[in-house]
């Protein structure tokens, strides 16, 4: 039976693909305050502004390509049972070839009903040729189409699914996240006692309360190369 690798990826995973992180220096929130474009109040105030923000971001996504970090994670499926839990709304893991990706915060390539964003009947995948939501455009239930994004303050329904995979992990690997965003940051606590935990992130991250953690202070691609070497040389206790 293949060993289970569970990844938790954050905004730093996609930086090398040309995507700004939402937080940090020169982050997207420096261009638009979070309350304007990623809150229910912002949506109610100006849905056209919100849709235009994500229209623009979506066009950048269609032009972006996975980086080597994404590709290495996908390649590990040849030898391991790999699950990717991501805080990112991009589809770069899927573009790289990962087949089991759990999106905690929604998906940029999709739009949905603004009455019930999780009603699957009205979730629509946009294409590169038809990437924009037009002002006043409606979902099948008659409500305005909105980005299929979990706004701040909204529930994260996929967190329980992600937690079940974290509990079953033989190795838990965190890439490109500061572990400051909850509930995603709490997933590491679901790993079984004794589970090896690896953090790939170039920044200082407080990890003193997480047992069995090794911090590789590298970017996503460099760090995943190093981690793959650890796995391949049987130093990951697999």
JSON list of N, CA, C and O in Angstrom, two decimals, residues 64-124:
[
{"chain": "A", "resi": 64, "resn": "UNK", "atom": "N", "xyz": [-0.86, 31.92, -16.50]},
{"chain": "A", "resi": 64, "resn": "UNK", "atom": "CA", "xyz": [0.20, 31.41, -15.61]},
{"chain": "A", "resi": 64, "resn": "UNK", "atom": "C", "xyz": [0.42, 29.92, -15.82]},
{"chain": "A", "resi": 64, "resn": "UNK", "atom": "O", "xyz": [-0.47, 29.20, -16.27]},
{"chain": "A", "resi": 65, "resn": "UNK", "atom": "N", "xyz": [1.62, 29.49, -15.47]},
{"chain": "A", "resi": 65, "resn": "UNK", "atom": "CA", "xyz": [1.98, 28.08, -15.58]},
{"chain": "A", "resi": 65, "resn": "UNK", "atom": "C", "xyz": [2.49, 27.57, -14.23]},
{"chain": "A", "resi": 65, "resn": "UNK", "atom": "O", "xyz": [3.06, 28.33, -13.45]},
{"chain": "A", "resi": 66, "resn": "UNK", "atom": "N", "xyz": [2.30, 26.29, -13.94]},
{"chain": "A", "resi": 66, "resn": "UNK", "atom": "CA", "xyz": [2.82, 25.74, -12.70]},
{"chain": "A", "resi": 66, "resn": "UNK", "atom": "C", "xyz": [4.34, 25.89, -12.64]},
{"chain": "A", "resi": 66, "resn": "UNK", "atom": "O", "xyz": [5.02, 25.87, -13.67]},
{"chain": "A", "resi": 67, "resn": "UNK", "atom": "N", "xyz": [4.87, 26.03, -11.43]},
{"chain": "A", "resi": 67, "resn": "UNK", "atom": "CA", "xyz": [6.31, 26.05, -11.26]},
{"chain": "A", "resi": 67, "resn": "UNK", "atom": "C", "xyz": [6.81, 24.64, -10.92]},
{"chain": "A", "resi": 67, "resn": "UNK", "atom": "O", "xyz": [6.03, 23.69, -10.81]},
{"chain": "A", "resi": 68, "resn": "UNK", "atom": "N", "xyz": [8.12, 24.53, -10.74]},
{"chain": "A", "resi": 68, "resn": "UNK", "atom": "CA", "xyz": [8.68, 23.21, -10.50]},
{"chain": "A", "resi": 68, "resn": "UNK", "atom": "C", "xyz": [8.17, 22.59, -9.21]},
{"chain": "A", "resi": 68, "resn": "UNK", "atom": "O", "xyz": [8.02, 21.37, -9.11]},
{"chain": "A", "resi": 69, "resn": "UNK", "atom": "N", "xyz": [7.87, 23.43, -8.22]},
{"chain": "A", "resi": 69, "resn": "UNK", "atom": "CA", "xyz": [7.31, 22.91, -6.98]},
{"chain": "A", "resi": 69, "resn": "UNK", "atom": "C", "xyz": [5.99, 22.20, -7.21]},
{"chain": "A", "resi": 69, "resn": "UNK", "atom": "O", "xyz": [5.76, 21.10, -6.69]},
{"chain": "A", "resi": 70, "resn": "UNK", "atom": "N", "xyz": [5.10, 22.83, -8.00]},
{"chain": "A", "resi": 70, "resn": "UNK", "atom": "CA", "xyz": [3.84, 22.18, -8.35]},
{"chain": "A", "resi": 70, "resn": "UNK", "atom": "C", "xyz": [4.09, 20.85, -9.05]},
{"chain": "A", "resi": 70, "resn": "UNK", "atom": "O", "xyz": [3.44, 19.84, -8.76]},
{"chain": "A", "resi": 71, "resn": "UNK", "atom": "N", "xyz": [5.03, 20.86, -10.00]},
{"chain": "A", "resi": 71, "resn": "UNK", "atom": "CA", "xyz": [5.28, 19.66, -10.80]},
{"chain": "A", "resi": 71, "resn": "UNK", "atom": "C", "xyz": [5.86, 18.52, -9.96]},
{"chain": "A", "resi": 71, "resn": "UNK", "atom": "O", "xyz": [5.54, 17.35, -10.18]},
{"chain": "A", "resi": 72, "resn": "UNK", "atom": "N", "xyz": [6.73, 18.86, -9.02]},
{"chain": "A", "resi": 72, "resn": "UNK", "atom": "CA", "xyz": [7.30, 17.82, -8.16]},
{"chain": "A", "resi": 72, "resn": "UNK", "atom": "C", "xyz": [6.21, 17.17, -7.31]},
{"chain": "A", "resi": 72, "resn": "UNK", "atom": "O", "xyz": [6.16, 15.94, -7.16]},
{"chain": "A", "resi": 73, "resn": "UNK", "atom": "N", "xyz": [5.32, 17.99, -6.75]},
{"chain": "A", "resi": 73, "resn": "UNK", "atom": "CA", "xyz": [4.22, 17.43, -5.95]},
{"chain": "A", "resi": 73, "resn": "UNK", "atom": "C", "xyz": [3.39, 16.48, -6.80]},
{"chain": "A", "resi": 73, "resn": "UNK", "atom": "O", "xyz": [3.05, 15.38, -6.36]},
{"chain": "A", "resi": 74, "resn": "UNK", "atom": "N", "xyz": [3.07, 16.89, -8.02]},
{"chain": "A", "resi": 74, "resn": "UNK", "atom": "CA", "xyz": [2.28, 16.02, -8.91]},
{"chain": "A", "resi": 74, "resn": "UNK", "atom": "C", "xyz": [3.03, 14.73, -9.22]},
{"chain": "A", "resi": 74, "resn": "UNK", "atom": "O", "xyz": [2.44, 13.65, -9.26]},
{"chain": "A", "resi": 75, "resn": "UNK", "atom": "N", "xyz": [4.36, 14.82, -9.43]},
{"chain": "A", "resi": 75, "resn": "UNK", "atom": "CA", "xyz": [5.14, 13.63, -9.81]},
{"chain": "A", "resi": 75, "resn": "UNK", "atom": "C", "xyz": [5.20, 12.60, -8.69]},
{"chain": "A", "resi": 75, "resn": "UNK", "atom": "O", "xyz": [5.40, 11.41, -8.94]},
{"chain": "A", "resi": 76, "resn": "UNK", "atom": "N", "xyz": [5.03, 13.04, -7.45]},
{"chain": "A", "resi": 76, "resn": "UNK", "atom": "CA", "xyz": [5.09, 12.10, -6.32]},
{"chain": "A", "resi": 76, "resn": "UNK", "atom": "C", "xyz": [3.94, 11.11, -6.34]},
{"chain": "A", "resi": 76, "resn": "UNK", "atom": "O", "xyz": [3.99, 10.07, -5.66]},
{"chain": "A", "resi": 77, "resn": "UNK", "atom": "N", "xyz": [2.89, 11.38, -7.12]},
{"chain": "A", "resi": 77, "resn": "UNK", "atom": "CA", "xyz": [1.77, 10.45, -7.23]},
{"chain": "A", "resi": 77, "resn": "UNK", "atom": "C", "xyz": [2.20, 9.12, -7.85]},
{"chain": "A", "resi": 77, "resn": "UNK", "atom": "O", "xyz": [1.51, 8.11, -7.69]},
{"chain": "A", "resi": 78, "resn": "UNK", "atom": "N", "xyz": [3.35, 9.11, -8.54]},
{"chain": "A", "resi": 78, "resn": "UNK", "atom": "CA", "xyz": [3.83, 7.86, -9.12]},
{"chain": "A", "resi": 78, "resn": "UNK", "atom": "C", "xyz": [4.18, 6.84, -8.04]},
{"chain": "A", "resi": 78, "resn": "UNK", "atom": "O", "xyz": [4.12, 5.63, -8.28]},
{"chain": "A", "resi": 79, "resn": "UNK", "atom": "N", "xyz": [4.58, 7.34, -6.86]},
{"chain": "A", "resi": 79, "resn": "UNK", "atom": "CA", "xyz": [5.07, 6.45, -5.81]},
{"chain": "A", "resi": 79, "resn": "UNK", "atom": "C", "xyz": [4.27, 6.51, -4.52]},
{"chain": "A", "resi": 79, "resn": "UNK", "atom": "O", "xyz": [4.39, 5.63, -3.67]},
{"chain": "A", "resi": 80, "resn": "UNK", "atom": "N", "xyz": [3.48, 7.57, -4.35]},
{"chain": "A", "resi": 80, "resn": "UNK", "atom": "CA", "xyz": [2.78, 7.77, -3.08]},
{"chain": "A", "resi": 80, "resn": "UNK", "atom": "C", "xyz": [1.32, 8.11, -3.34]},
{"chain": "A", "resi": 80, "resn": "UNK", "atom": "O", "xyz": [0.92, 8.51, -4.43]},
{"chain": "A", "resi": 81, "resn": "UNK", "atom": "N", "xyz": [0.53, 7.96, -2.30]},
{"chain": "A", "resi": 81, "resn": "UNK", "atom": "CA", "xyz": [-0.87, 8.39, -2.30]},
{"chain": "A", "resi": 81, "resn": "UNK", "atom": "C", "xyz": [-0.86, 9.85, -1.85]},
{"chain": "A", "resi": 81, "resn": "UNK", "atom": "O", "xyz": [-0.66, 10.15, -0.67]},
{"chain": "A", "resi": 82, "resn": "UNK", "atom": "N", "xyz": [-1.06, 10.76, -2.79]},
{"chain": "A", "resi": 82, "resn": "UNK", "atom": "CA", "xyz": [-0.85, 12.19, -2.54]},
{"chain": "A", "resi": 82, "resn": "UNK", "atom": "C", "xyz": [-2.19, 12.93, -2.52]},
{"chain": "A", "resi": 82, "resn": "UNK", "atom": "O", "xyz": [-3.01, 12.79, -3.43]},
{"chain": "A", "resi": 83, "resn": "UNK", "atom": "N", "xyz": [-2.39, 13.71, -1.47]},
{"chain": "A", "resi": 83, "resn": "UNK", "atom": "CA", "xyz": [-3.53, 14.62, -1.38]},
{"chain": "A", "resi": 83, "resn": "UNK", "atom": "C", "xyz": [-3.00, 16.02, -1.18]},
{"chain": "A", "resi": 83, "resn": "UNK", "atom": "O", "xyz": [-2.13, 16.25, -0.33]},
{"chain": "A", "resi": 84, "resn": "UNK", "atom": "N", "xyz": [-3.51, 16.95, -1.97]},
{"chain": "A", "resi": 84, "resn": "UNK", "atom": "CA", "xyz": [-3.13, 18.36, -1.82]},
{"chain": "A", "resi": 84, "resn": "UNK", "atom": "C", "xyz": [-4.32, 19.12, -1.26]},
{"chain": "A", "resi": 84, "resn": "UNK", "atom": "O", "xyz": [-5.39, 19.15, -1.86]},
{"chain": "A", "resi": 85, "resn": "UNK", "atom": "N", "xyz": [-4.13, 19.71, -0.11]},
{"chain": "A", "resi": 85, "resn": "UNK", "atom": "CA", "xyz": [-5.11, 20.64, 0.47]},
{"chain": "A", "resi": 85, "resn": "UNK", "atom": "C", "xyz": [-4.54, 22.03, 0.26]},
{"chain": "A", "resi": 85, "resn": "UNK", "atom": "O", "xyz": [-3.43, 22.33, 0.70]},
{"chain": "A", "resi": 86, "resn": "UNK", "atom": "N", "xyz": [-5.25, 22.88, -0.44]},
{"chain": "A", "resi": 86, "resn": "UNK", "atom": "CA", "xyz": [-4.69, 24.18, -0.75]},
{"chain": "A", "resi": 86, "resn": "UNK", "atom": "C", "xyz": [-5.58, 25.32, -0.28]},
{"chain": "A", "resi": 86, "resn": "UNK", "atom": "O", "xyz": [-6.81, 25.25, -0.34]},
{"chain": "A", "resi": 87, "resn": "UNK", "atom": "N", "xyz": [-4.92, 26.35, 0.22]},
{"chain": "A", "resi": 87, "resn": "UNK", "atom": "CA", "xyz": [-5.60, 27.60, 0.55]},
{"chain": "A", "resi": 87, "resn": "UNK", "atom": "C", "xyz": [-5.73, 28.48, -0.68]},
{"chain": "A", "resi": 87, "resn": "UNK", "atom": "O", "xyz": [-6.43, 29.50, -0.64]},
{"chain": "A", "resi": 88, "resn": "UNK", "atom": "N", "xyz": [-5.04, 28.12, -1.75]},
{"chain": "A", "resi": 88, "resn": "UNK", "atom": "CA", "xyz": [-5.02, 28.94, -2.96]},
{"chain": "A", "resi": 88, "resn": "UNK", "atom": "C", "xyz": [-6.28, 28.73, -3.79]},
{"chain": "A", "resi": 88, "resn": "UNK", "atom": "O", "xyz": [-6.84, 27.64, -3.82]},
{"chain": "A", "resi": 89, "resn": "UNK", "atom": "N", "xyz": [-6.66, 29.77, -4.50]},
{"chain": "A", "resi": 89, "resn": "UNK", "atom": "CA", "xyz": [-7.84, 29.67, -5.37]},
{"chain": "A", "resi": 89, "resn": "UNK", "atom": "C", "xyz": [-7.45, 29.43, -6.83]},
{"chain": "A", "resi": 89, "resn": "UNK", "atom": "O", "xyz": [-8.31, 29.33, -7.69]},
{"chain": "A", "resi": 90, "resn": "UNK", "atom": "N", "xyz": [-6.14, 29.35, -7.10]},
{"chain": "A", "resi": 90, "resn": "UNK", "atom": "CA", "xyz": [-5.71, 29.05, -8.47]},
{"chain": "A", "resi": 90, "resn": "UNK", "atom": "C", "xyz": [-5.81, 27.55, -8.76]},
{"chain": "A", "resi": 90, "resn": "UNK", "atom": "O", "xyz": [-6.08, 26.75, -7.86]},
{"chain": "A", "resi": 91, "resn": "UNK", "atom": "N", "xyz": [-5.61, 27.20, -10.03]},
{"chain": "A", "resi": 91, "resn": "UNK", "atom": "CA", "xyz": [-5.70, 25.79, -10.43]},
{"chain": "A", "resi": 91, "resn": "UNK", "atom": "C", "xyz": [-4.35, 25.25, -10.88]},
{"chain": "A", "resi": 91, "resn": "UNK", "atom": "O", "xyz": [-4.27, 24.33, -11.68]},
{"chain": "A", "resi": 92, "resn": "UNK", "atom": "N", "xyz": [-3.26, 25.80, -10.33]},
{"chain": "A", "resi": 92, "resn": "UNK", "atom": "CA", "xyz": [-1.93, 25.43, -10.79]},
{"chain": "A", "resi": 92, "resn": "UNK", "atom": "C", "xyz": [-1.54, 24.02, -10.37]},
{"chain": "A", "resi": 92, "resn": "UNK", "atom": "O", "xyz": [-0.78, 23.34, -11.07]},
{"chain": "A", "resi": 93, "resn": "UNK", "atom": "N", "xyz": [-2.06, 23.54, -9.25]},
{"chain": "A", "resi": 93, "resn": "UNK", "atom": "CA", "xyz": [-1.81, 22.14, -8.90]},
{"chain": "A", "resi": 93, "resn": "UNK", "atom": "C", "xyz": [-2.42, 21.21, -9.95]},
{"chain": "A", "resi": 93, "resn": "UNK", "atom": "O", "xyz": [-1.80, 20.23, -10.39]},
{"chain": "A", "resi": 94, "resn": "UNK", "atom": "N", "xyz": [-3.65, 21.52, -10.35]},
{"chain": "A", "resi": 94, "resn": "UNK", "atom": "CA", "xyz": [-4.31, 20.69, -11.36]},
{"chain": "A", "resi": 94, "resn": "UNK", "atom": "C", "xyz": [-3.58, 20.79, -12.70]},
{"chain": "A", "resi": 94, "resn": "UNK", "atom": "O", "xyz": [-3.40, 19.78, -13.40]},
{"chain": "A", "resi": 95, "resn": "UNK", "atom": "N", "xyz": [-3.14, 21.99, -13.07]},
{"chain": "A", "resi": 95, "resn": "UNK", "atom": "CA", "xyz": [-2.40, 22.15, -14.32]},
{"chain": "A", "resi": 95, "resn": "UNK", "atom": "C", "xyz": [-1.12, 21.33, -14.31]},
{"chain": "A", "resi": 95, "resn": "UNK", "atom": "O", "xyz": [-0.68, 20.83, -15.36]},
{"chain": "A", "resi": 96, "resn": "UNK", "atom": "N", "xyz": [-0.51, 21.18, -13.13]},
{"chain": "A", "resi": 96, "resn": "UNK", "atom": "CA", "xyz": [0.73, 20.42, -13.02]},
{"chain": "A", "resi": 96, "resn": "UNK", "atom": "C", "xyz": [0.49, 18.92, -13.06]},
{"chain": "A", "resi": 96, "resn": "UNK", "atom": "O", "xyz": [1.43, 18.14, -13.25]},
{"chain": "A", "resi": 97, "resn": "UNK", "atom": "N", "xyz": [-0.76, 18.49, -12.85]},
{"chain": "A", "resi": 97, "resn": "UNK", "atom": "CA", "xyz": [-1.08, 17.07, -12.92]},
{"chain": "A", "resi": 97, "resn": "UNK", "atom": "C", "xyz": [-1.55, 16.44, -11.63]},
{"chain": "A", "resi": 97, "resn": "UNK", "atom": "O", "xyz": [-1.82, 15.23, -11.60]},
{"chain": "A", "resi": 98, "resn": "UNK", "atom": "N", "xyz": [-1.66, 17.20, -10.55]},
{"chain": "A", "resi": 98, "resn": "UNK", "atom": "CA", "xyz": [-2.19, 16.63, -9.30]},
{"chain": "A", "resi": 98, "resn": "UNK", "atom": "C", "xyz": [-3.65, 16.25, -9.51]},
{"chain": "A", "resi": 98, "resn": "UNK", "atom": "O", "xyz": [-4.43, 17.02, -10.09]},
{"chain": "A", "resi": 99, "resn": "UNK", "atom": "N", "xyz": [-4.02, 15.07, -9.01]},
{"chain": "A", "resi": 99, "resn": "UNK", "atom": "CA", "xyz": [-5.36, 14.55, -9.29]},
{"chain": "A", "resi": 99, "resn": "UNK", "atom": "C", "xyz": [-6.31, 14.63, -8.09]},
{"chain": "A", "resi": 99, "resn": "UNK", "atom": "O", "xyz": [-7.52, 14.48, -8.26]},
{"chain": "A", "resi": 100, "resn": "UNK", "atom": "N", "xyz": [-5.78, 14.85, -6.89]},
{"chain": "A", "resi": 100, "resn": "UNK", "atom": "CA", "xyz": [-6.65, 15.00, -5.72]},
{"chain": "A", "resi": 100, "resn": "UNK", "atom": "C", "xyz": [-6.30, 16.31, -5.03]},
{"chain": "A", "resi": 100, "resn": "UNK", "atom": "O", "xyz": [-5.35, 16.39, -4.27]},
{"chain": "A", "resi": 101, "resn": "UNK", "atom": "N", "xyz": [-7.08, 17.33, -5.33]},
{"chain": "A", "resi": 101, "resn": "UNK", "atom": "CA", "xyz": [-6.83, 18.67, -4.80]},
{"chain": "A", "resi": 101, "resn": "UNK", "atom": "C", "xyz": [-8.09, 19.15, -4.09]},
{"chain": "A", "resi": 101, "resn": "UNK", "atom": "O", "xyz": [-9.17, 19.19, -4.68]},
{"chain": "A", "resi": 102, "resn": "UNK", "atom": "N", "xyz": [-7.94, 19.50, -2.82]},
{"chain": "A", "resi": 102, "resn": "UNK", "atom": "CA", "xyz": [-9.05, 20.01, -2.02]},
{"chain": "A", "resi": 102, "resn": "UNK", "atom": "C", "xyz": [-8.84, 21.51, -1.86]},
{"chain": "A", "resi": 102, "resn": "UNK", "atom": "O", "xyz": [-7.86, 21.96, -1.27]},
{"chain": "A", "resi": 103, "resn": "UNK", "atom": "N", "xyz": [-9.76, 22.29, -2.42]},
{"chain": "A", "resi": 103, "resn": "UNK", "atom": "CA", "xyz": [-9.67, 23.75, -2.34]},
{"chain": "A", "resi": 103, "resn": "UNK", "atom": "C", "xyz": [-10.47, 24.24, -1.14]},
{"chain": "A", "resi": 103, "resn": "UNK", "atom": "O", "xyz": [-11.70, 24.18, -1.13]},
{"chain": "A", "resi": 104, "resn": "UNK", "atom": "N", "xyz": [-9.77, 24.75, -0.15]},
{"chain": "A", "resi": 104, "resn": "UNK", "atom": "CA", "xyz": [-10.45, 25.23, 1.05]},
{"chain": "A", "resi": 104, "resn": "UNK", "atom": "C", "xyz": [-11.17, 26.55, 0.81]},
{"chain": "A", "resi": 104, "resn": "UNK", "atom": "O", "xyz": [-12.24, 26.79, 1.38]},
{"chain": "A", "resi": 105, "resn": "UNK", "atom": "N", "xyz": [-10.60, 27.41, 0.00]},
{"chain": "A", "resi": 105, "resn": "UNK", "atom": "CA", "xyz": [-11.11, 28.78, -0.12]},
{"chain": "A", "resi": 105, "resn": "UNK", "atom": "C", "xyz": [-11.78, 29.06, -1.46]},
{"chain": "A", "resi": 105, "resn": "UNK", "atom": "O", "xyz": [-11.97, 30.22, -1.84]},
{"chain": "A", "resi": 106, "resn": "UNK", "atom": "N", "xyz": [-12.15, 28.00, -2.17]},
{"chain": "A", "resi": 106, "resn": "UNK", "atom": "CA", "xyz": [-12.85, 28.18, -3.43]},
{"chain": "A", "resi": 106, "resn": "UNK", "atom": "C", "xyz": [-11.91, 28.09, -4.62]},
{"chain": "A", "resi": 106, "resn": "UNK", "atom": "O", "xyz": [-10.72, 27.80, -4.48]},
{"chain": "A", "resi": 107, "resn": "UNK", "atom": "N", "xyz": [-12.48, 28.34, -5.81]},
{"chain": "A", "resi": 107, "resn": "UNK", "atom": "CA", "xyz": [-11.73, 28.20, -7.05]},
{"chain": "A", "resi": 107, "resn": "UNK", "atom": "C", "xyz": [-12.00, 29.40, -7.95]},
{"chain": "A", "resi": 107, "resn": "UNK", "atom": "O", "xyz": [-13.14, 29.71, -8.28]},
{"chain": "A", "resi": 108, "resn": "UNK", "atom": "N", "xyz": [-10.91, 30.03, -8.36]},
{"chain": "A", "resi": 108, "resn": "UNK", "atom": "CA", "xyz": [-11.01, 31.25, -9.16]},
{"chain": "A", "resi": 108, "resn": "UNK", "atom": "C", "xyz": [-11.65, 31.00, -10.52]},
{"chain": "A", "resi": 108, "resn": "UNK", "atom": "O", "xyz": [-12.30, 31.89, -11.07]},
{"chain": "A", "resi": 109, "resn": "UNK", "atom": "N", "xyz": [-11.49, 29.82, -11.07]},
{"chain": "A", "resi": 109, "resn": "UNK", "atom": "CA", "xyz": [-12.02, 29.54, -12.40]},
{"chain": "A", "resi": 109, "resn": "UNK", "atom": "C", "xyz": [-13.52, 29.29, -12.39]},
{"chain": "A", "resi": 109, "resn": "UNK", "atom": "O", "xyz": [-14.12, 29.08, -13.45]},
{"chain": "A", "resi": 110, "resn": "UNK", "atom": "N", "xyz": [-14.14, 29.32, -11.21]},
{"chain": "A", "resi": 110, "resn": "UNK", "atom": "CA", "xyz": [-15.57, 29.03, -11.12]},
{"chain": "A", "resi": 110, "resn": "UNK", "atom": "C", "xyz": [-16.34, 30.23, -10.58]},
{"chain": "A", "resi": 110, "resn": "UNK", "atom": "O", "xyz": [-15.80, 31.06, -9.85]},
{"chain": "A", "resi": 111, "resn": "UNK", "atom": "N", "xyz": [-17.62, 30.30, -10.95]},
{"chain": "A", "resi": 111, "resn": "UNK", "atom": "CA", "xyz": [-18.55, 31.28, -10.40]},
{"chain": "A", "resi": 111, "resn": "UNK", "atom": "C", "xyz": [-19.77, 30.53, -9.90]},
{"chain": "A", "resi": 111, "resn": "UNK", "atom": "O", "xyz": [-19.98, 29.35, -10.22]},
{"chain": "A", "resi": 112, "resn": "UNK", "atom": "N", "xyz": [-20.59, 31.22, -9.12]},
{"chain": "A", "resi": 112, "resn": "UNK", "atom": "CA", "xyz": [-21.69, 30.52, -8.46]},
{"chain": "A", "resi": 112, "resn": "UNK", "atom": "C", "xyz": [-22.83, 31.49, -8.15]},
{"chain": "A", "resi": 112, "resn": "UNK", "atom": "O", "xyz": [-22.74, 32.69, -8.39]},
{"chain": "A", "resi": 113, "resn": "UNK", "atom": "N", "xyz": [-23.87, 30.93, -7.60]},
{"chain": "A", "resi": 113, "resn": "UNK", "atom": "CA", "xyz": [-25.00, 31.72, -7.14]},
{"chain": "A", "resi": 113, "resn": "UNK", "atom": "C", "xyz": [-24.60, 32.58, -5.95]},
{"chain": "A", "resi": 113, "resn": "UNK", "atom": "O", "xyz": [-23.85, 32.14, -5.08]},
{"chain": "A", "resi": 114, "resn": "UNK", "atom": "N", "xyz": [-25.09, 33.79, -5.90]},
{"chain": "A", "resi": 114, "resn": "UNK", "atom": "CA", "xyz": [-24.83, 34.63, -4.72]},
{"chain": "A", "resi": 114, "resn": "UNK", "atom": "C", "xyz": [-25.87, 34.38, -3.64]},
{"chain": "A", "resi": 114, "resn": "UNK", "atom": "O", "xyz": [-25.75, 34.88, -2.53]},
{"chain": "A", "resi": 115, "resn": "UNK", "atom": "N", "xyz": [-26.87, 33.57, -3.93]},
{"chain": "A", "resi": 115, "resn": "UNK", "atom": "CA", "xyz": [-27.87, 33.18, -2.92]},
{"chain": "A", "resi": 115, "resn": "UNK", "atom": "C", "xyz": [-27.35, 32.00, -2.10]},
{"chain": "A", "resi": 115, "resn": "UNK", "atom": "O", "xyz": [-27.54, 31.94, -0.89]},
{"chain": "A", "resi": 116, "resn": "UNK", "atom": "N", "xyz": [-26.71, 31.04, -2.78]},
{"chain": "A", "resi": 116, "resn": "UNK", "atom": "CA", "xyz": [-26.14, 29.88, -2.11]},
{"chain": "A", "resi": 116, "resn": "UNK", "atom": "C", "xyz": [-24.95, 29.43, -2.94]},
{"chain": "A", "resi": 116, "resn": "UNK", "atom": "O", "xyz": [-25.10, 28.70, -3.92]},
{"chain": "A", "resi": 117, "resn": "UNK", "atom": "N", "xyz": [-23.75, 29.86, -2.53]},
{"chain": "A", "resi": 117, "resn": "UNK", "atom": "CA", "xyz": [-22.57, 29.62, -3.37]},
{"chain": "A", "resi": 117, "resn": "UNK", "atom": "C", "xyz": [-22.19, 28.15, -3.48]},
{"chain": "A", "resi": 117, "resn": "UNK", "atom": "O", "xyz": [-21.43, 27.77, -4.37]},
{"chain": "A", "resi": 118, "resn": "UNK", "atom": "N", "xyz": [-22.74, 27.29, -2.60]},
{"chain": "A", "resi": 118, "resn": "UNK", "atom": "CA", "xyz": [-22.37, 25.88, -2.64]},
{"chain": "A", "resi": 118, "resn": "UNK", "atom": "C", "xyz": [-23.46, 25.01, -3.28]},
{"chain": "A", "resi": 118, "resn": "UNK", "atom": "O", "xyz": [-23.38, 23.78, -3.22]},
{"chain": "A", "resi": 119, "resn": "UNK", "atom": "N", "xyz": [-24.46, 25.64, -3.88]},
{"chain": "A", "resi": 119, "resn": "UNK", "atom": "CA", "xyz": [-25.47, 24.89, -4.62]},
{"chain": "A", "resi": 119, "resn": "UNK", "atom": "C", "xyz": [-24.84, 24.45, -5.95]},
{"chain": "A", "resi": 119, "resn": "UNK", "atom": "O", "xyz": [-24.61, 25.27, -6.84]},
{"chain": "A", "resi": 120, "resn": "UNK", "atom": "N", "xyz": [-24.53, 23.16, -6.05]},
{"chain": "A", "resi": 120, "resn": "UNK", "atom": "CA", "xyz": [-23.78, 22.66, -7.20]},
{"chain": "A", "resi": 120, "resn": "UNK", "atom": "C", "xyz": [-24.50, 22.87, -8.52]},
{"chain": "A", "resi": 120, "resn": "UNK", "atom": "O", "xyz": [-23.87, 22.89, -9.59]},
{"chain": "A", "resi": 121, "resn": "UNK", "atom": "N", "xyz": [-25.81, 23.04, -8.48]},
{"chain": "A", "resi": 121, "resn": "UNK", "atom": "CA", "xyz": [-26.55, 23.25, -9.72]},
{"chain": "A", "resi": 121, "resn": "UNK", "atom": "C", "xyz": [-26.14, 24.54, -10.42]},
{"chain": "A", "resi": 121, "resn": "UNK", "atom": "O", "xyz": [-26.29, 24.66, -11.65]},
{"chain": "A", "resi": 122, "resn": "UNK", "atom": "N", "xyz": [-25.63, 25.49, -9.65]},
{"chain": "A", "resi": 122, "resn": "UNK", "atom": "CA", "xyz": [-25.35, 26.80, -10.22]},
{"chain": "A", "resi": 122, "resn": "UNK", "atom": "C", "xyz": [-23.87, 27.18, -10.18]},
{"chain": "A", "resi": 122, "resn": "UNK", "atom": "O", "xyz": [-23.51, 28.33, -10.42]},
{"chain": "A", "resi": 123, "resn": "UNK", "atom": "N", "xyz": [-23.02, 26.20, -9.90]},
{"chain": "A", "resi": 123, "resn": "UNK", "atom": "CA", "xyz": [-21.58, 26.43, -9.98]},
{"chain": "A", "resi": 123, "resn": "UNK", "atom": "C", "xyz": [-21.15, 26.21, -11.42]},
{"chain": "A", "resi": 123, "resn": "UNK", "atom": "O", "xyz": [-21.44, 25.18, -12.02]},
{"chain": "A", "resi": 124, "resn": "UNK", "atom": "N", "xyz": [-20.47, 27.20, -11.97]},
{"chain": "A", "resi": 124, "resn": "UNK", "atom": "CA", "xyz": [-20.14, 27.19, -13.40]},
{"chain": "A", "resi": 124, "resn": "UNK", "atom": "C", "xyz": [-18.64, 27.39, -13.57]},
{"chain": "A", "resi": 124, "resn": "UNK", "atom": "O", "xyz": [-18.04, 28.26, -12.95]}
]
